[in-house]
PDB file of C-alpha atoms in Angstrom:
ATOM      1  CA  UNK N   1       0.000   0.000   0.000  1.00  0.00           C
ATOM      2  CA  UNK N   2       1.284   3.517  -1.200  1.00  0.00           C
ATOM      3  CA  UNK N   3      -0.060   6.345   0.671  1.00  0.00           C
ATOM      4  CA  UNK N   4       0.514   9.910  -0.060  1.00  0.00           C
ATOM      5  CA  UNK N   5      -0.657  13.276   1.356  1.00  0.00           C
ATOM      6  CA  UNK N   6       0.036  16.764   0.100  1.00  0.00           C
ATOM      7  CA  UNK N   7      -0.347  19.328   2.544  1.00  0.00           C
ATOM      8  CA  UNK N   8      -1.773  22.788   1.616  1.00  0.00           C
ATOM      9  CA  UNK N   9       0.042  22.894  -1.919  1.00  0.00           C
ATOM     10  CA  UNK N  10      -1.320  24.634  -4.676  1.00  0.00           C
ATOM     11  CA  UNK N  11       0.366  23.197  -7.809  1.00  0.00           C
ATOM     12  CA  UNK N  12       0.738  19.544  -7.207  1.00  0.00           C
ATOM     13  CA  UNK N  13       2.899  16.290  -9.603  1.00  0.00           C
ATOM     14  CA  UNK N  14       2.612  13.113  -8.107  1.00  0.00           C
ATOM     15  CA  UNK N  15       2.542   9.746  -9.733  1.00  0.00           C
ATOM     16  CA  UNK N  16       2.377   6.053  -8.946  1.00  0.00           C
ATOM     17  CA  UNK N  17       2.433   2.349 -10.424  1.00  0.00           C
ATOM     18  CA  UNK N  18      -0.702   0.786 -10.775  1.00  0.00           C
ATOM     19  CA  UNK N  19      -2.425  -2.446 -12.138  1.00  0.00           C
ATOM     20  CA  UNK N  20      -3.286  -1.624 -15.781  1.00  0.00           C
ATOM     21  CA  UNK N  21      -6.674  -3.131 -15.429  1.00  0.00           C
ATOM     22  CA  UNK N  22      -7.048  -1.646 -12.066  1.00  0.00           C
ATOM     23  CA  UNK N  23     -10.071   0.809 -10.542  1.00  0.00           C
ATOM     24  CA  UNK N  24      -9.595   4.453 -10.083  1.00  0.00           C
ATOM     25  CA  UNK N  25     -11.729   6.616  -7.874  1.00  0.00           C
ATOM     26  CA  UNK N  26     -11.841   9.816  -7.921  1.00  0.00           C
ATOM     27  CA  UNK N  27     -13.333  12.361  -5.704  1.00  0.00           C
ATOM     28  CA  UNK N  28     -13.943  16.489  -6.005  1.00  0.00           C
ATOM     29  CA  UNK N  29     -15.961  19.038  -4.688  1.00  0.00           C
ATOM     30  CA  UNK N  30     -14.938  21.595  -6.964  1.00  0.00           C
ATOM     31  CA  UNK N  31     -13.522  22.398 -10.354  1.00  0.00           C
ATOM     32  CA  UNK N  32     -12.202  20.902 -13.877  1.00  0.00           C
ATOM     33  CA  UNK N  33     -10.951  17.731 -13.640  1.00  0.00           C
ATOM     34  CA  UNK N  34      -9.537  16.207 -17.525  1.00  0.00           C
ATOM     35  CA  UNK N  35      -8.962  11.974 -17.300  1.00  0.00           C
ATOM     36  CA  UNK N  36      -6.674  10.536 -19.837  1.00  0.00           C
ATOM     37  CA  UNK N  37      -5.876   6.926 -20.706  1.00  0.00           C
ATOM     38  CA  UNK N  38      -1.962   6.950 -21.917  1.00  0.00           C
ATOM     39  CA  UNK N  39      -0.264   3.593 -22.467  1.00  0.00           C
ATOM     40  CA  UNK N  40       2.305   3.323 -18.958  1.00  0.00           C
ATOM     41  CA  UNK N  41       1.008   1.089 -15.870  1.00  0.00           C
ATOM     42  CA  UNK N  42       0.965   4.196 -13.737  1.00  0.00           C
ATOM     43  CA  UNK N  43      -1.183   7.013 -12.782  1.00  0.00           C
ATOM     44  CA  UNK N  44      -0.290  10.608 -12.570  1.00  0.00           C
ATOM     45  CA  UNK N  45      -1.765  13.283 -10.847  1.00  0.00           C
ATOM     46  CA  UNK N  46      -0.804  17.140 -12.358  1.00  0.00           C
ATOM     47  CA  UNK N  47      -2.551  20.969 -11.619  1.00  0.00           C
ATOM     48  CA  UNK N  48      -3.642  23.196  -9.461  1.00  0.00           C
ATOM     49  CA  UNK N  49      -5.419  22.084  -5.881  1.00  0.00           C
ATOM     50  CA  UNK N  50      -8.646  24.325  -5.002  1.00  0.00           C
ATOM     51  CA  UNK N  51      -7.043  27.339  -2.749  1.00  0.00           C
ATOM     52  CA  UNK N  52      -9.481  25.796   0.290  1.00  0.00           C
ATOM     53  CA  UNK N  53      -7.940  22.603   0.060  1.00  0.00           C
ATOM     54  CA  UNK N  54      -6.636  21.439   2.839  1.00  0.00           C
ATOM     55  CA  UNK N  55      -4.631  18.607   1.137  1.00  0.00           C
ATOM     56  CA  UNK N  56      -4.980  15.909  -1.427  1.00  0.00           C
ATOM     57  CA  UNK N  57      -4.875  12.423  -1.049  1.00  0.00           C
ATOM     58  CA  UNK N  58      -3.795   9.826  -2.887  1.00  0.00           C
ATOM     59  CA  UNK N  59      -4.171   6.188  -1.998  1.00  0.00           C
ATOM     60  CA  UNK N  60      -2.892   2.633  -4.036  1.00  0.00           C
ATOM     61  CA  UNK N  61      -4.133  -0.572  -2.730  1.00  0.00           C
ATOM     62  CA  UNK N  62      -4.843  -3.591  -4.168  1.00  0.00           C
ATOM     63  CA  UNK N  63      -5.560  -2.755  -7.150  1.00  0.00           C
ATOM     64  CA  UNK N  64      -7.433   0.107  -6.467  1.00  0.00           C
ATOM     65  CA  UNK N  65      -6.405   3.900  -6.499  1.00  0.00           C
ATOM     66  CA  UNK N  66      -7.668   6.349  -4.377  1.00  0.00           C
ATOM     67  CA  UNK N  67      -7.461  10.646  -5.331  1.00  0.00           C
ATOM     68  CA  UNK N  68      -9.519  12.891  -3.482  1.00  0.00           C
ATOM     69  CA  UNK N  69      -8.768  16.641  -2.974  1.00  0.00           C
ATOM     70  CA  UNK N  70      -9.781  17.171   0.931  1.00  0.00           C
ATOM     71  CA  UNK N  71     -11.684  19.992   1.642  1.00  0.00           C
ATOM     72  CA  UNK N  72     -12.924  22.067   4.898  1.00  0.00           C
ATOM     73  CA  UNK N  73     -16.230  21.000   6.439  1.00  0.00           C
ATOM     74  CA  UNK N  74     -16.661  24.596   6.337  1.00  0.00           C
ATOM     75  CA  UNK N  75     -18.759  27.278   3.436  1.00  0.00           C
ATOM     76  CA  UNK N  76     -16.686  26.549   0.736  1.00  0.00           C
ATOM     77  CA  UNK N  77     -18.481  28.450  -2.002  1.00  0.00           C
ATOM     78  CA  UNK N  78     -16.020  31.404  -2.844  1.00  0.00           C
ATOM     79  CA  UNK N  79     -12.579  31.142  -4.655  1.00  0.00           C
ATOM     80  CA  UNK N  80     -11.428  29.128  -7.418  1.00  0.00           C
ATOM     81  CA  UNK N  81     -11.765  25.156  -7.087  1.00  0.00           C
ATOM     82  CA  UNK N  82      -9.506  22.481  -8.731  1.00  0.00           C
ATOM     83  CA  UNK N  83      -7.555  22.700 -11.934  1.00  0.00           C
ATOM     84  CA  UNK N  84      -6.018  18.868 -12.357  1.00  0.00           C
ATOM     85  CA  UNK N  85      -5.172  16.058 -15.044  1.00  0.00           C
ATOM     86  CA  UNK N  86      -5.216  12.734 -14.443  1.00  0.00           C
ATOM     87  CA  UNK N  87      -3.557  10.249 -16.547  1.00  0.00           C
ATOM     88  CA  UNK N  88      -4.113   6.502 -16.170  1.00  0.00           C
ATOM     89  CA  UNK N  89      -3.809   3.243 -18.062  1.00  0.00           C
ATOM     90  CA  UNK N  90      -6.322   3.098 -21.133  1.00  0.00           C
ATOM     91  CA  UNK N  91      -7.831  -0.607 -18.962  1.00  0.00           C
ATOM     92  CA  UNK N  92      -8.450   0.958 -15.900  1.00  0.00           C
ATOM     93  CA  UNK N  93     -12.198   1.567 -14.343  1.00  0.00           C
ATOM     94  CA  UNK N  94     -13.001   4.851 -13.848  1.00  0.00           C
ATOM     95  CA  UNK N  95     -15.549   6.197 -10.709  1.00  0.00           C
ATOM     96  CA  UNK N  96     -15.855   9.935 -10.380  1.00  0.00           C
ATOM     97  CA  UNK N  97     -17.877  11.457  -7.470  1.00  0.00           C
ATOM     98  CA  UNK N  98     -18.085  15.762  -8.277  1.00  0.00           C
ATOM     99  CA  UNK N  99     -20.009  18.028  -6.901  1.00  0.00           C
ATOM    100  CA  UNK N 100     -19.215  21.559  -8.912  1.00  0.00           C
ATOM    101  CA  UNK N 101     -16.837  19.980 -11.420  1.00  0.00           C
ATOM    102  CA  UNK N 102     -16.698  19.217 -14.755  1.00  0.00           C
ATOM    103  CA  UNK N 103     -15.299  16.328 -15.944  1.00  0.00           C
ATOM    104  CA  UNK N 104     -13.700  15.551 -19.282  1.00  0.00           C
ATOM    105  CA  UNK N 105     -12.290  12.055 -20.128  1.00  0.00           C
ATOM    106  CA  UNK N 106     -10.793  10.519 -23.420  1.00  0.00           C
ATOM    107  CA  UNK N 107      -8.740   6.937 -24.332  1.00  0.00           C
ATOM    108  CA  UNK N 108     -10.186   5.151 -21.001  1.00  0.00           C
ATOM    109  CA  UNK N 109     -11.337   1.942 -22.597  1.00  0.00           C
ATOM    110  CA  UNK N 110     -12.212  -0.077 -18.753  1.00  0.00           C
ATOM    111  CA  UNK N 111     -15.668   1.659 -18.454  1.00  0.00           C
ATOM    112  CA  UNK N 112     -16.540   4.421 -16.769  1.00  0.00           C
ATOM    113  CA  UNK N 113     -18.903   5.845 -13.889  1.00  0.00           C
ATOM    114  CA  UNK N 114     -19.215   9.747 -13.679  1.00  0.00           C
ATOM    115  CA  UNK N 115     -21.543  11.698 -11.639  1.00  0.00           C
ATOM    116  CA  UNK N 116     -21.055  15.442 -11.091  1.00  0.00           C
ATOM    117  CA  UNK N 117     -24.103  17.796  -9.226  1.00  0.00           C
ATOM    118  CA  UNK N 118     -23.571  20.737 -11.020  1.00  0.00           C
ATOM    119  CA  UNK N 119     -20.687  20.257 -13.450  1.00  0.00           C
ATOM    120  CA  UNK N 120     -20.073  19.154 -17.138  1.00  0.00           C
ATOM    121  CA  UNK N 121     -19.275  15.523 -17.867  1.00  0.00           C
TER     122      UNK N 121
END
């Protein structure tokens, strides 16, 4: 198990080696978030965190990867929210929880499972 936490970082570039066939969830309250499939057994995580964020996180475990930018229980509805790309093996399986995010995604061939509140899919 791989666990990694950024504290309070705006501009983040972390990657790490998955299974190519592998699930990746996703989670966001806020932002533009673009997904794209690229041929290496690894998934990398590049942008901008929201300026509320009080860290991201960034989980790999059997089989199964784990991203979500941590936010304050508190009003978070002024500022700018996330600006990140996420690039993962064209097999993996793709779950997306958003809130105010739109979410673009292109060469993911697992399947795919995208909800967003408010945002653009």
């Amino acid at each position: 198990m791989i666990v990694t936490t950024v504290l309070e970082a705006s501009e983040i570039d972390l990657s790490r080696n998955v299974q190519e066939d592998g699930l990746i969830k996703i989670e966001i309250l806020r932002g533009e978030i673009s997904i794209e499939g690229w041929s290496e057994a690894r998934v990398q995580v590049k942008g901008d965190l929201d300026e509320l964020a009080e860290g991201l996180s960034f989980e790999v475990r059997d089989g199964v990867t784990e991203i979500e930018v941590e936010m304050p229980g508190r009003n978070v509805s002024w500022g700018d929210g996330s600006d990140l790309i996420i690039y993962v093996p064209t097999l993996s399986r793709v779950a997306v929880k958003a809130v105010a995010t739109d979410i673009e995604v292109s060469d993911v061939f697992g399947g795919m499972q995208l909800r967003s509140i408010s945002g653009d899919i």
